[in-house]
Coordinates of C-alpha atoms and ligand atoms in Angstrom, one line a residue:
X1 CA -4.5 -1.9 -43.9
X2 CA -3.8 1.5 -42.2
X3 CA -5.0 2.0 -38.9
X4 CA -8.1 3.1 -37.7
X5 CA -9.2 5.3 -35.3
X6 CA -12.3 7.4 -34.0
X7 CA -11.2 11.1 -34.0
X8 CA -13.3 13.6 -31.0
X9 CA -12.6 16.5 -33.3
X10 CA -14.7 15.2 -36.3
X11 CA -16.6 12.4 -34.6
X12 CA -15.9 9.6 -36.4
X13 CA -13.9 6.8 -37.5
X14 CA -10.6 7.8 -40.0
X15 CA -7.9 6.0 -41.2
X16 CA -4.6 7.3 -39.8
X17 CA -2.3 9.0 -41.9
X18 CA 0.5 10.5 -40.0
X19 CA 1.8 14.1 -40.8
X20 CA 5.1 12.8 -41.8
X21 CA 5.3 12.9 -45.5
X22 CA 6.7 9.7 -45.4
X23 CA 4.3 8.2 -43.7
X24 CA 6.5 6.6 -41.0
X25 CA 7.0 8.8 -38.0
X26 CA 4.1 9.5 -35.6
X27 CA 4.3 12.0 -32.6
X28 CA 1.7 10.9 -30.0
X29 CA 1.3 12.9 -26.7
X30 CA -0.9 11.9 -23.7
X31 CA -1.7 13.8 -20.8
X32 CA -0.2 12.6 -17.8
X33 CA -0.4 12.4 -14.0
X34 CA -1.3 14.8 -11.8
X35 CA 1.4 13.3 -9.4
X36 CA -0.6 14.8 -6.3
X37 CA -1.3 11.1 -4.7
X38 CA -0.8 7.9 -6.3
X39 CA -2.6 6.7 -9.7
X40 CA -6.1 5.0 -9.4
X41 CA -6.9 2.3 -11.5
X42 CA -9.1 4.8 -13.7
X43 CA -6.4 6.5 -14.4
X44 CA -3.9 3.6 -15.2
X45 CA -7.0 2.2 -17.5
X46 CA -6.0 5.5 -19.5
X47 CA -2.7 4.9 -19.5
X48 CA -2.7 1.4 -20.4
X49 CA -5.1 2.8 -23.5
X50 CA -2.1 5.0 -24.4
X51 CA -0.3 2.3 -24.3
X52 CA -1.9 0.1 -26.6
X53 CA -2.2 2.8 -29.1
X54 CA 1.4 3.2 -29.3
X55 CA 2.2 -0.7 -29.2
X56 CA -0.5 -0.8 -32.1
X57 CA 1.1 1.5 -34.0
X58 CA 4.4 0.3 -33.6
X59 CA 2.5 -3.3 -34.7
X60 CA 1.7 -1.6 -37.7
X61 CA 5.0 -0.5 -38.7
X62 CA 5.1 3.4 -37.8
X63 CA 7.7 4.9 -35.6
X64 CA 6.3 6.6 -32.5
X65 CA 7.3 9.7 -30.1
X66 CA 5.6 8.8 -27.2
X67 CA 5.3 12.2 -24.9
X68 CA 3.7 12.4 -21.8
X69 CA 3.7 15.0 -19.0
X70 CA 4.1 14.9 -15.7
X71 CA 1.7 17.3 -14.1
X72 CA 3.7 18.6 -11.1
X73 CA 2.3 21.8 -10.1
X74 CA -1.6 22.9 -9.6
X75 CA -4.5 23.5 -7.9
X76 CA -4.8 20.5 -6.1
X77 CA -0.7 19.9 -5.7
X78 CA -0.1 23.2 -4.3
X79 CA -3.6 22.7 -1.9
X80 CA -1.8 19.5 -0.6
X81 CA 1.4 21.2 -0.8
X82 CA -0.1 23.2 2.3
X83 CA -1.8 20.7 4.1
X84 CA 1.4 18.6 4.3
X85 CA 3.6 21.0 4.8
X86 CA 6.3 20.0 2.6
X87 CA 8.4 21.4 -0.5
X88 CA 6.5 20.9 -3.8
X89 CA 9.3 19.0 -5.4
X90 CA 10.1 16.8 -2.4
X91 CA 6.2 16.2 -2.3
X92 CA 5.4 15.1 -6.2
X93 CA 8.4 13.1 -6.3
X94 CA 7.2 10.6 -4.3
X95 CA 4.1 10.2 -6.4
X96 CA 6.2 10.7 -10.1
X97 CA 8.7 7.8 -8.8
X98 CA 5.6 5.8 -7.6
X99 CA 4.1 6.5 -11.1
X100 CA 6.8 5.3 -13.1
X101 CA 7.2 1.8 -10.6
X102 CA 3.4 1.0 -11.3
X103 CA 3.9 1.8 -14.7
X104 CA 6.6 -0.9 -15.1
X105 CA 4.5 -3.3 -12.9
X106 CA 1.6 -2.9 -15.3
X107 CA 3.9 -3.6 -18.8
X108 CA 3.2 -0.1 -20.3
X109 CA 6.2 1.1 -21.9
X110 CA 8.1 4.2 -21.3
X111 CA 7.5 7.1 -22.7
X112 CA 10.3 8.1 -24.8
X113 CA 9.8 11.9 -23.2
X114 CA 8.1 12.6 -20.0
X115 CA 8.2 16.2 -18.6
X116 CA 7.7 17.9 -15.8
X117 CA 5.7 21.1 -15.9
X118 CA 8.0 22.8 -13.6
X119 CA 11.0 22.2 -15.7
X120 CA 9.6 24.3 -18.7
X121 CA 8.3 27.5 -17.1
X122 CA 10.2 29.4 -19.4
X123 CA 8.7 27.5 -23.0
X124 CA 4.9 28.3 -20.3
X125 CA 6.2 31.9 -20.4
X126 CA 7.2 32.1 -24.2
X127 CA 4.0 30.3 -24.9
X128 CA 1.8 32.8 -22.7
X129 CA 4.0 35.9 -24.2
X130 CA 3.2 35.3 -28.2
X131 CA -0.7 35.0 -27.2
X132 CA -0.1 38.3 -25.5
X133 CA 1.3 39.7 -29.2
X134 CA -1.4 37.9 -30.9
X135 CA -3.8 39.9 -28.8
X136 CA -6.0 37.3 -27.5
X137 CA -4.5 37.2 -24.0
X138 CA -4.7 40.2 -21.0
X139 CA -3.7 40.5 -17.8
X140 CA -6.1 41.0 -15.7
X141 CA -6.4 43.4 -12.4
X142 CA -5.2 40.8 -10.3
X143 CA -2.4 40.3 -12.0
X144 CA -3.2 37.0 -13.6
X145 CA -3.2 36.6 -17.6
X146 CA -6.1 35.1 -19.3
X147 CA -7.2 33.9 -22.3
X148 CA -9.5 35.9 -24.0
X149 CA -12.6 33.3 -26.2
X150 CA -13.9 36.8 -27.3
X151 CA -10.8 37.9 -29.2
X152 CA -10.1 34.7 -30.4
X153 CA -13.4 34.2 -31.9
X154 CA -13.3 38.2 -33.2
X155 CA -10.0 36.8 -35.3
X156 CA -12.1 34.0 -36.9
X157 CA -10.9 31.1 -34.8
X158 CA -13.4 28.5 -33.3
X159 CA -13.8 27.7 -29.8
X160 CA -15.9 24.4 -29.0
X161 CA -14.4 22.3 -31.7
X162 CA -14.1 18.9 -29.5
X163 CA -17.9 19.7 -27.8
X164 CA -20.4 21.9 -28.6
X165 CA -20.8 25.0 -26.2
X166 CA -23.6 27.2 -25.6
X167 CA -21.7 30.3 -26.4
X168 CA -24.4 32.6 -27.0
X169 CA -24.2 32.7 -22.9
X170 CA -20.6 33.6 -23.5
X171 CA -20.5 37.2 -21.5
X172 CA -17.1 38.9 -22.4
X173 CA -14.9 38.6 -19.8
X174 CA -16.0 36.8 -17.5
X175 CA -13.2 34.4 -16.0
X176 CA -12.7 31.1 -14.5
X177 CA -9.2 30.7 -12.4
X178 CA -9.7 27.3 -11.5
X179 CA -7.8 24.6 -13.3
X180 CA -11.0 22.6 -13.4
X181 CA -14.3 23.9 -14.5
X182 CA -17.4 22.6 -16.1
X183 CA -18.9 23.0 -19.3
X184 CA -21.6 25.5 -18.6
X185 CA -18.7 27.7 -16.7
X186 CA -17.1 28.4 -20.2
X187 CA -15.2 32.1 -19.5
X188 CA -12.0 32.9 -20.1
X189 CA -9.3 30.8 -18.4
X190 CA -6.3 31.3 -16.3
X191 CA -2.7 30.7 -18.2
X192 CA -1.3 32.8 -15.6
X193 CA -1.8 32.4 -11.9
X194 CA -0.8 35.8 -9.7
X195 CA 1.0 34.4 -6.7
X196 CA -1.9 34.2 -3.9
X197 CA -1.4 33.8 -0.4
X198 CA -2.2 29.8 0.1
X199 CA 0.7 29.1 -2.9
X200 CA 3.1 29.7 -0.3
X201 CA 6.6 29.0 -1.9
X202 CA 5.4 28.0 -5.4
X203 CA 5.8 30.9 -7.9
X204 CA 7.9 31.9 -10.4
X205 CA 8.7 35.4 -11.8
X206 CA 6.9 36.3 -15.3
X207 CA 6.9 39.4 -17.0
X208 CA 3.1 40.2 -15.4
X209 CA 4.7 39.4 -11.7
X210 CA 5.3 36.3 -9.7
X211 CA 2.6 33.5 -10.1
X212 CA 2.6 29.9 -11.4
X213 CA 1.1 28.6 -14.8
X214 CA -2.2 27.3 -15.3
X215 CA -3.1 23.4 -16.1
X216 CA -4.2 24.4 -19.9
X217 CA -0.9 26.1 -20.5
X218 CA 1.4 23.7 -19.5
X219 CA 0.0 21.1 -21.9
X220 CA 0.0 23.2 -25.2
X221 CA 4.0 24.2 -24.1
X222 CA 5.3 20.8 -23.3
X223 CA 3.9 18.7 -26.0
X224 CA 4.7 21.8 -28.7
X225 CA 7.9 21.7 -27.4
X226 CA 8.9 18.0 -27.7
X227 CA 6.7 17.3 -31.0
X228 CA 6.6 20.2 -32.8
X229 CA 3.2 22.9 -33.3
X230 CA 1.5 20.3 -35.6
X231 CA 1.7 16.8 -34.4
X232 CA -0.3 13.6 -34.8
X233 CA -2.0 12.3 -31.3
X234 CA -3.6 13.6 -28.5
X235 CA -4.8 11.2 -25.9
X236 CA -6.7 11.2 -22.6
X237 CA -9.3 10.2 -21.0
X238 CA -13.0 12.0 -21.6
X239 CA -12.9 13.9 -18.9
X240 CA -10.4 16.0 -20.2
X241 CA -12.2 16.5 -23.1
X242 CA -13.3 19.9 -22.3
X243 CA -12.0 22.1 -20.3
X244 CA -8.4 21.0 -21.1
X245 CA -8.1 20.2 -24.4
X246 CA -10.6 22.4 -25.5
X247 CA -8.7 24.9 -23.9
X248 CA -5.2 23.5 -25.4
X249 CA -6.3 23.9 -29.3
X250 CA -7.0 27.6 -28.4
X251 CA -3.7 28.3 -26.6
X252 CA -1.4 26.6 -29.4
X253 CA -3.7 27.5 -32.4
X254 CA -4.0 30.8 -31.0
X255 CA -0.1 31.3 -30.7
X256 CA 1.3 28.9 -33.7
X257 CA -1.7 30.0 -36.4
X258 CA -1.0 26.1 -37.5
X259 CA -3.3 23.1 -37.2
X260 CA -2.4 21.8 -33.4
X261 CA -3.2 18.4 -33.5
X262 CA -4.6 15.8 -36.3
X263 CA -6.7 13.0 -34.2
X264 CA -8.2 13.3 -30.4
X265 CA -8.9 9.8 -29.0
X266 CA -10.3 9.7 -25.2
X267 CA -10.6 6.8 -23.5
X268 CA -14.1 6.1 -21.6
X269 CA -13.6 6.1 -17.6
X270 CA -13.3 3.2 -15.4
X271 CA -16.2 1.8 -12.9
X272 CA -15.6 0.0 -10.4
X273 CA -18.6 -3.0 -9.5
X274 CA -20.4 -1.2 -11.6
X275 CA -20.0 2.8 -9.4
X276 CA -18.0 5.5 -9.5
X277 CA -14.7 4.7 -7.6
X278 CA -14.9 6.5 -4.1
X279 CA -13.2 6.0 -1.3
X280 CA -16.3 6.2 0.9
X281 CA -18.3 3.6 -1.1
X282 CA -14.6 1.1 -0.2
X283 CA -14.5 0.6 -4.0
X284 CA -11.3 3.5 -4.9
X285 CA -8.1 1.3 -5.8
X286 CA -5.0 2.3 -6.6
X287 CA -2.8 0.0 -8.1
X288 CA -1.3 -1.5 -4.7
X289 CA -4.2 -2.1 -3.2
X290 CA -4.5 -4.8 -6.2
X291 CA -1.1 -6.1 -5.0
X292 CA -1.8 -6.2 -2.0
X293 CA -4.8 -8.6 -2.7
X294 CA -2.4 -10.7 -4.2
X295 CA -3.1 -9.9 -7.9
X296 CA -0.1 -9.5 -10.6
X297 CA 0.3 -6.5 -12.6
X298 CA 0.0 -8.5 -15.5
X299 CA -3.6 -9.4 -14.1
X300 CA -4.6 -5.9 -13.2
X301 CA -3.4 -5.2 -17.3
X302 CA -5.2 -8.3 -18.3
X303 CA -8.6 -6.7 -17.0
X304 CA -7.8 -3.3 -17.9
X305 CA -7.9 -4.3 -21.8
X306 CA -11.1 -6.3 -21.8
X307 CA -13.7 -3.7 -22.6
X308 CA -12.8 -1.4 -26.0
X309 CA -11.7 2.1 -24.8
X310 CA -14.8 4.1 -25.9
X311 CA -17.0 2.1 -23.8
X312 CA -17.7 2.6 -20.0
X313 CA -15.1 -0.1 -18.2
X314 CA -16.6 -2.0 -15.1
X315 CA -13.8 -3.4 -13.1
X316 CA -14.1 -6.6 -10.6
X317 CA -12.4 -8.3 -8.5
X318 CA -14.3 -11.7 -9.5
X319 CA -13.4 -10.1 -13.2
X320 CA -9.5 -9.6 -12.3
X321 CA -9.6 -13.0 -11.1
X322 CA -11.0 -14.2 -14.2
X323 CA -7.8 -12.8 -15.7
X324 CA -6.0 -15.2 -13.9
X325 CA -8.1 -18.0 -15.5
X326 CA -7.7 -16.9 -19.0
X327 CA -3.9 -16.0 -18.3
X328 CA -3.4 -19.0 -17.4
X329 CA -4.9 -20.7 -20.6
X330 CA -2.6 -18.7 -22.8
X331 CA 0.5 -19.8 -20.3
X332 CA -0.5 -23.7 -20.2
X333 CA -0.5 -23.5 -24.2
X334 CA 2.7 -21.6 -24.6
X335 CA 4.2 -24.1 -22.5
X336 CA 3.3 -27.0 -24.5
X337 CA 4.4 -25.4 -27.5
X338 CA 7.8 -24.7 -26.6
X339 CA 8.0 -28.3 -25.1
X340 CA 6.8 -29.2 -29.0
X341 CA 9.3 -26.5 -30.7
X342 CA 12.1 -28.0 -28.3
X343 CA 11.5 -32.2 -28.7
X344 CA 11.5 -31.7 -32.2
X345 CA 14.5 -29.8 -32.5
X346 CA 16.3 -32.5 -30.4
X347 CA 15.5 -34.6 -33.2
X348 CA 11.5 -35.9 -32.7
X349 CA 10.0 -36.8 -36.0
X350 CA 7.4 -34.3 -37.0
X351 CA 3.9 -35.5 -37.6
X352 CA 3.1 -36.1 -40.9
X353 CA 0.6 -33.5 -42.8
X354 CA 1.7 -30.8 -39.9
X355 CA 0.8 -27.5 -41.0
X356 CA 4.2 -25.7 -40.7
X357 CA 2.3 -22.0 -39.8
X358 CA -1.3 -22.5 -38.5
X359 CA -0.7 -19.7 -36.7
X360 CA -0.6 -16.8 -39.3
X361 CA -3.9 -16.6 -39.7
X362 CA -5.3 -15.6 -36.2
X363 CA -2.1 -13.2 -36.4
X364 CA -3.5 -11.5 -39.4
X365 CA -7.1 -11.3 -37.5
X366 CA -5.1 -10.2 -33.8
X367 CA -4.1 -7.1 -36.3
X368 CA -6.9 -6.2 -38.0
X369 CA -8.8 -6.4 -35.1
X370 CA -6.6 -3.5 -33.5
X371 CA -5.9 -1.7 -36.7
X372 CA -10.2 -1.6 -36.6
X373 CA -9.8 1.5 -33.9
X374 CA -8.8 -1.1 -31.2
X375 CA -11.2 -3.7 -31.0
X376 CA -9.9 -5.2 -28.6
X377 CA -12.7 -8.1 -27.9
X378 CA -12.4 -9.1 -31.9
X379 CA -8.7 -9.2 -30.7
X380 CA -8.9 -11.3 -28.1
X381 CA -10.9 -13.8 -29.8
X382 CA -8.1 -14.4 -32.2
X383 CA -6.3 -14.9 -29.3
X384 CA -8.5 -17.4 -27.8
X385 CA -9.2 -18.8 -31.1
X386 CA -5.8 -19.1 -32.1
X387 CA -5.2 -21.2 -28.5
X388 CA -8.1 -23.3 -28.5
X389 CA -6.4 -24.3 -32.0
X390 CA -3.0 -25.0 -30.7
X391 CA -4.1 -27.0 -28.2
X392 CA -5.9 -29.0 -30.6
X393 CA -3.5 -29.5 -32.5
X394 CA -1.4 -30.1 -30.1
X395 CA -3.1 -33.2 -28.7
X396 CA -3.6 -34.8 -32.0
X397 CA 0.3 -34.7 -32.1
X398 CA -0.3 -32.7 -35.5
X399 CA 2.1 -29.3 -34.6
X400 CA 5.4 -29.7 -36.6
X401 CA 9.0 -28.3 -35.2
X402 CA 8.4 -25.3 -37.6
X403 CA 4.7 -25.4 -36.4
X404 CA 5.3 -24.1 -32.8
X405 CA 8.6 -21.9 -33.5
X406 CA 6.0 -20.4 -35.9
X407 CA 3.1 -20.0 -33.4
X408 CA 5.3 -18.9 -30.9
X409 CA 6.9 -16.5 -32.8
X410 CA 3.1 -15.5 -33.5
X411 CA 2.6 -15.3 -30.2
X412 CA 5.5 -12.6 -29.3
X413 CA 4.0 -10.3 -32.0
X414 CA 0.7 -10.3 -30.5
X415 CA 2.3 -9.6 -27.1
X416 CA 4.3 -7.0 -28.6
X417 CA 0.9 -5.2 -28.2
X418 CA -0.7 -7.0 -25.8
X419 CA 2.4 -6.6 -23.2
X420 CA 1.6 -9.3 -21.1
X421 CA 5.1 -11.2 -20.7
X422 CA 5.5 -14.4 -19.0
X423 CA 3.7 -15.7 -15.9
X424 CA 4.0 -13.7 -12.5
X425 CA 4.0 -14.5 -8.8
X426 CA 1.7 -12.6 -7.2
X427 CA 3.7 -10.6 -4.7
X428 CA 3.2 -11.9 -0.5
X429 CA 0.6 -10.8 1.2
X430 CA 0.7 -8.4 3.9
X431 CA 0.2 -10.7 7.0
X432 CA 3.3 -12.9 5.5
X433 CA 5.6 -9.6 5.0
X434 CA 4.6 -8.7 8.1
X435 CA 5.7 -12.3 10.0
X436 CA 9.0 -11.4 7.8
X437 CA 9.5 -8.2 9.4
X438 CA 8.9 -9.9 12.7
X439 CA 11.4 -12.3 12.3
X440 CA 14.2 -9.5 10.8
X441 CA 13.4 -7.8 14.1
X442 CA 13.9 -10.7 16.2
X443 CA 17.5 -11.6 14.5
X444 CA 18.5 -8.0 15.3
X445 CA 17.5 -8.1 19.2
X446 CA 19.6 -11.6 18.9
X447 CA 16.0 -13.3 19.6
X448 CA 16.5 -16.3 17.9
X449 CA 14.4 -18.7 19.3
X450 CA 11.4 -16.2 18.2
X451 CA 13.7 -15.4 14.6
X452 CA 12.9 -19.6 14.0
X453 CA 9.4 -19.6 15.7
X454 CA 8.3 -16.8 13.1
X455 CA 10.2 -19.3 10.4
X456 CA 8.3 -22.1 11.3
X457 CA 4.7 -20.1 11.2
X458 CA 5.8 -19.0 7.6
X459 CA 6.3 -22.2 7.0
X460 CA 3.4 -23.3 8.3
X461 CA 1.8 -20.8 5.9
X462 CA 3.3 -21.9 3.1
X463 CA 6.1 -19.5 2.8
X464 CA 10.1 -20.0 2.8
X465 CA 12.8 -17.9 4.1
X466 CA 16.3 -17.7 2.2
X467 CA 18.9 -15.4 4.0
X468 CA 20.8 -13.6 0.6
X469 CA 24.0 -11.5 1.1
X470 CA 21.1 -8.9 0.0
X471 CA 18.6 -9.7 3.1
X472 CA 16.1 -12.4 3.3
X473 CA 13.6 -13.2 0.5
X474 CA 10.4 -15.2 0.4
X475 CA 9.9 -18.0 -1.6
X476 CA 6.5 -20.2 -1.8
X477 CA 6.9 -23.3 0.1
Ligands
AMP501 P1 -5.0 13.0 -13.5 O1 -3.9 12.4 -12.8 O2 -6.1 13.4 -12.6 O3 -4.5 14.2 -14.3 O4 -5.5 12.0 -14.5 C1 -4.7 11.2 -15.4 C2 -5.5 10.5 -16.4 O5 -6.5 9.6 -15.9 C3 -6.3 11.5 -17.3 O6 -6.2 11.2 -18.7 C4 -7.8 11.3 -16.8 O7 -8.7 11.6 -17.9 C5 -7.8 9.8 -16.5 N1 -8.8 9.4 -15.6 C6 -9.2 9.9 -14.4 N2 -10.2 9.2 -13.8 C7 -10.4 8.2 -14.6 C8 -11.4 7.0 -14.6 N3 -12.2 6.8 -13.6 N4 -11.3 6.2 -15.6 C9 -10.5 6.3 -16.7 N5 -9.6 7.4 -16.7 C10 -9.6 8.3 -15.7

């Protein structure tokens, strides 16, 4: 069965059929961090939604590009740019490396391509300069180039194709500059930003002066540059929905004259205890605050796939600890099938009547559960399903040698999508770091009467201290 997935641009559910005439390569591109601060676990629920698209896809037997951008330079960059006081690129590459370390903590697999925004001004420029030709940019008296919806529509191209706009109150040039604007603001927008006092040290030069590009732009270049002008998926999450990728089909369908992009999936956003994440209401977490609670990445992931990625997501921290409950369910099983799969290959009789491959059927169901458009909770259930049966199994002594290499090696396909890996410890609290740091400090002022009393309190807390050629480490007592 072919994939399935529910496209914004016609608004509804289509089987996936890649451009590729042989039907094996897929070019997927999702839009990436704004690296400005770090990632909240909205956005990481997107990510991990990218992720499971592409791990479902590779389940399926395609061949993906995986793109995504790093968004390094915009309105709100450049506006903390100033209020910190420090050099654009020393400033988002703090946030891009912390980006990339929380994306290995939560099991979402590289992109095979992530670029920066600043890295392709010139394919921005080129991009900006064939609109120009095509007539449906201008520069305007400030110096900054927009896009103009009037022209475009004049040439017989449609604006509003992933929501429907009111744009009989379209008024003919009227312009938005911000990288951010709502739905009833729709004007022309910015793809070139005249250099303005507060950018400080962030322009470029461009043929219509210095300035810096505009958030729309720099999508439609990097993705056109490292998938070609037609390519298979765009993802994101809803908010982006309009202006940005509204915005992005008119810039590369206004410059290419080819079909931009063949399915639009967004993902729904995140709530958190059932509100919109704010740091004033104490419920806005980034991904280290989880850690720092004592949760695994592989927990926060866990929670982040529970709810199907067109449905509003409420996070909780009784629900990520659930995700230790079930986690461990799957881990105790595993366990006993590998102590199965291992006494009979050191030469334990099998039971009789053992079904050699119990397992392929929840595997087939685990697939076309995600092959249905990601339904994840009919996925999980064949998970669950599948265990519950094991471990039935299991304790009538009826899973054979073949029977648990079989369900094991089940069980690595459906973590080939599920990306959960093996168990995790969750990482030392802060109070127990901190004793650690203590105690470092002690050795180094030759303290060590305090160096062993901190020891001891670890101890007493249930932590160990091994000194390693590399520094000391904590183990759990
Ligand atoms: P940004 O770093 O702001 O460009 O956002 C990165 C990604 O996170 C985008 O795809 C956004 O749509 C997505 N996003 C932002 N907030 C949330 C949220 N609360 N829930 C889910 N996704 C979000």
């Amino acid at each position: 069965m072919a994939p399935r997935f529910f496209n914004t641009l016609t608004r509804s559910v289509e089987e996936f059929v890649p451009l590729d005439p042989a039907g094996r390569q897929v070019g997927l591109y999702c839009c990436g961090p704004t690296v400005y601060d770090f990632a909240h676990i909205g956005n990481w629920r997107t990510f991990v939604f990218a992720d499971l698209v592409r791990r479902t896809l590779e389940f399926a037997g395609f061949t993906v590009r995986h793109v995504m951008n790093i968004t390094d330079v915009e309105d709100k960059i450049i506006r903390r740019v100033r209020e910190t006081g420090t050099p654009l690129r020393e400033f988002t590459a703090r946030y891009e490396a912390a980006f990339f370390e929380d994306m290995q903590t939560l099991h979402c697999l590289r992109p095979h391509v992530t670029p920066r925004a600043t890295e392709h001004i010139a394919d921005i420029l080129a991009l900006i300069e064939k609109l120009m030709q095509q007539g449906f940019a201008y520069r305007a008296a400030d110096g900054s180039v927009y896009f103009s919806i009037e022209k475009y529509r004049a040439a017989g191209r449609s604006y509003g194709r992933l929501v429907r706009l009111n744009l009989e109150q379209l008024r003919p040039g009227e312009r938005v500059r911000s990288d951010e604007y709502a739905k009833e603001a729709v004007a022309d927008f910015a793809l070139w930003k005249a250099r303005a006092p507060e950018d400080g040290e962030v322009f470029w030069p461009s043929p219509w002066g210095e300035g810096r590009p505009g958030w729309h732009i720099e999508g439609s270049a990097m993705s056109m540059k490292w998938l070609g002008p037609s390519f298979d998926l765009h993802l994101g999450g809803e908010d982006l929905i309009f202006p940005h990728h509204e915005d992005e089909i008119a810039q590369s369908e206004g410059a290419t004259g080819q079909p931009f992009v063949k399915y639009w999936l967004h993902g729904a956003h995140l709530l958190v205890e059932g509100a919109k994440m704010s740091k004033s209401l104490g419920n806005f977490f980034t991904l280290r605050d989880l850690l720092a609670k004592g949760f695994t990445g592989r927990e926060v992931r866990y929670a982040l796939m529970q709810a199907h990625y067109r449905e509003t997501c409420n996070f909780t921290l009784e629900g990520l600890s659930g995700a230790r409950t079930a986690l461990g369910r799957i881990d105790e099983c595993l366990d006993k099938l590998r102590e199965a799969a291992s006494a009979a290959a050191s030469g334990t009789v099998a039971s009789a009547g053992a079904d050699e491959d119990f397992s392929a059927p929840y595997l087939a169901r685990f697939g076309a559960a995600l092959e249905d458009d990601l339904n994840i909770s009919a996925a999980w259930a064949a998970v669950f399903d599948w265990v519950r049966e094991a471990n039935r199994r299991l304790a009538a002594g009826a899973v054979s040698a073949a029977g648990a290499r079989a369900a094991l090696a089940a069980w690595t396909k459906m973590d080939s999508v599920l990306g959960l890996g093996g168990r995790e410890e969750p990482p030392p609290p802060p109070e127990i770091v901190a004793l650690l740091e203590a105690r470092q400090a002690a050795r180094r002022a030759k303290d060590f009467a305090r160096a062993d009393a901190l020891r001891a309190e670890l101890k007493a807390k249930g932590w160990l201290v091994e000194d390693t050629p590399r520094g000391p480490k904590l183990k759990r007592a």
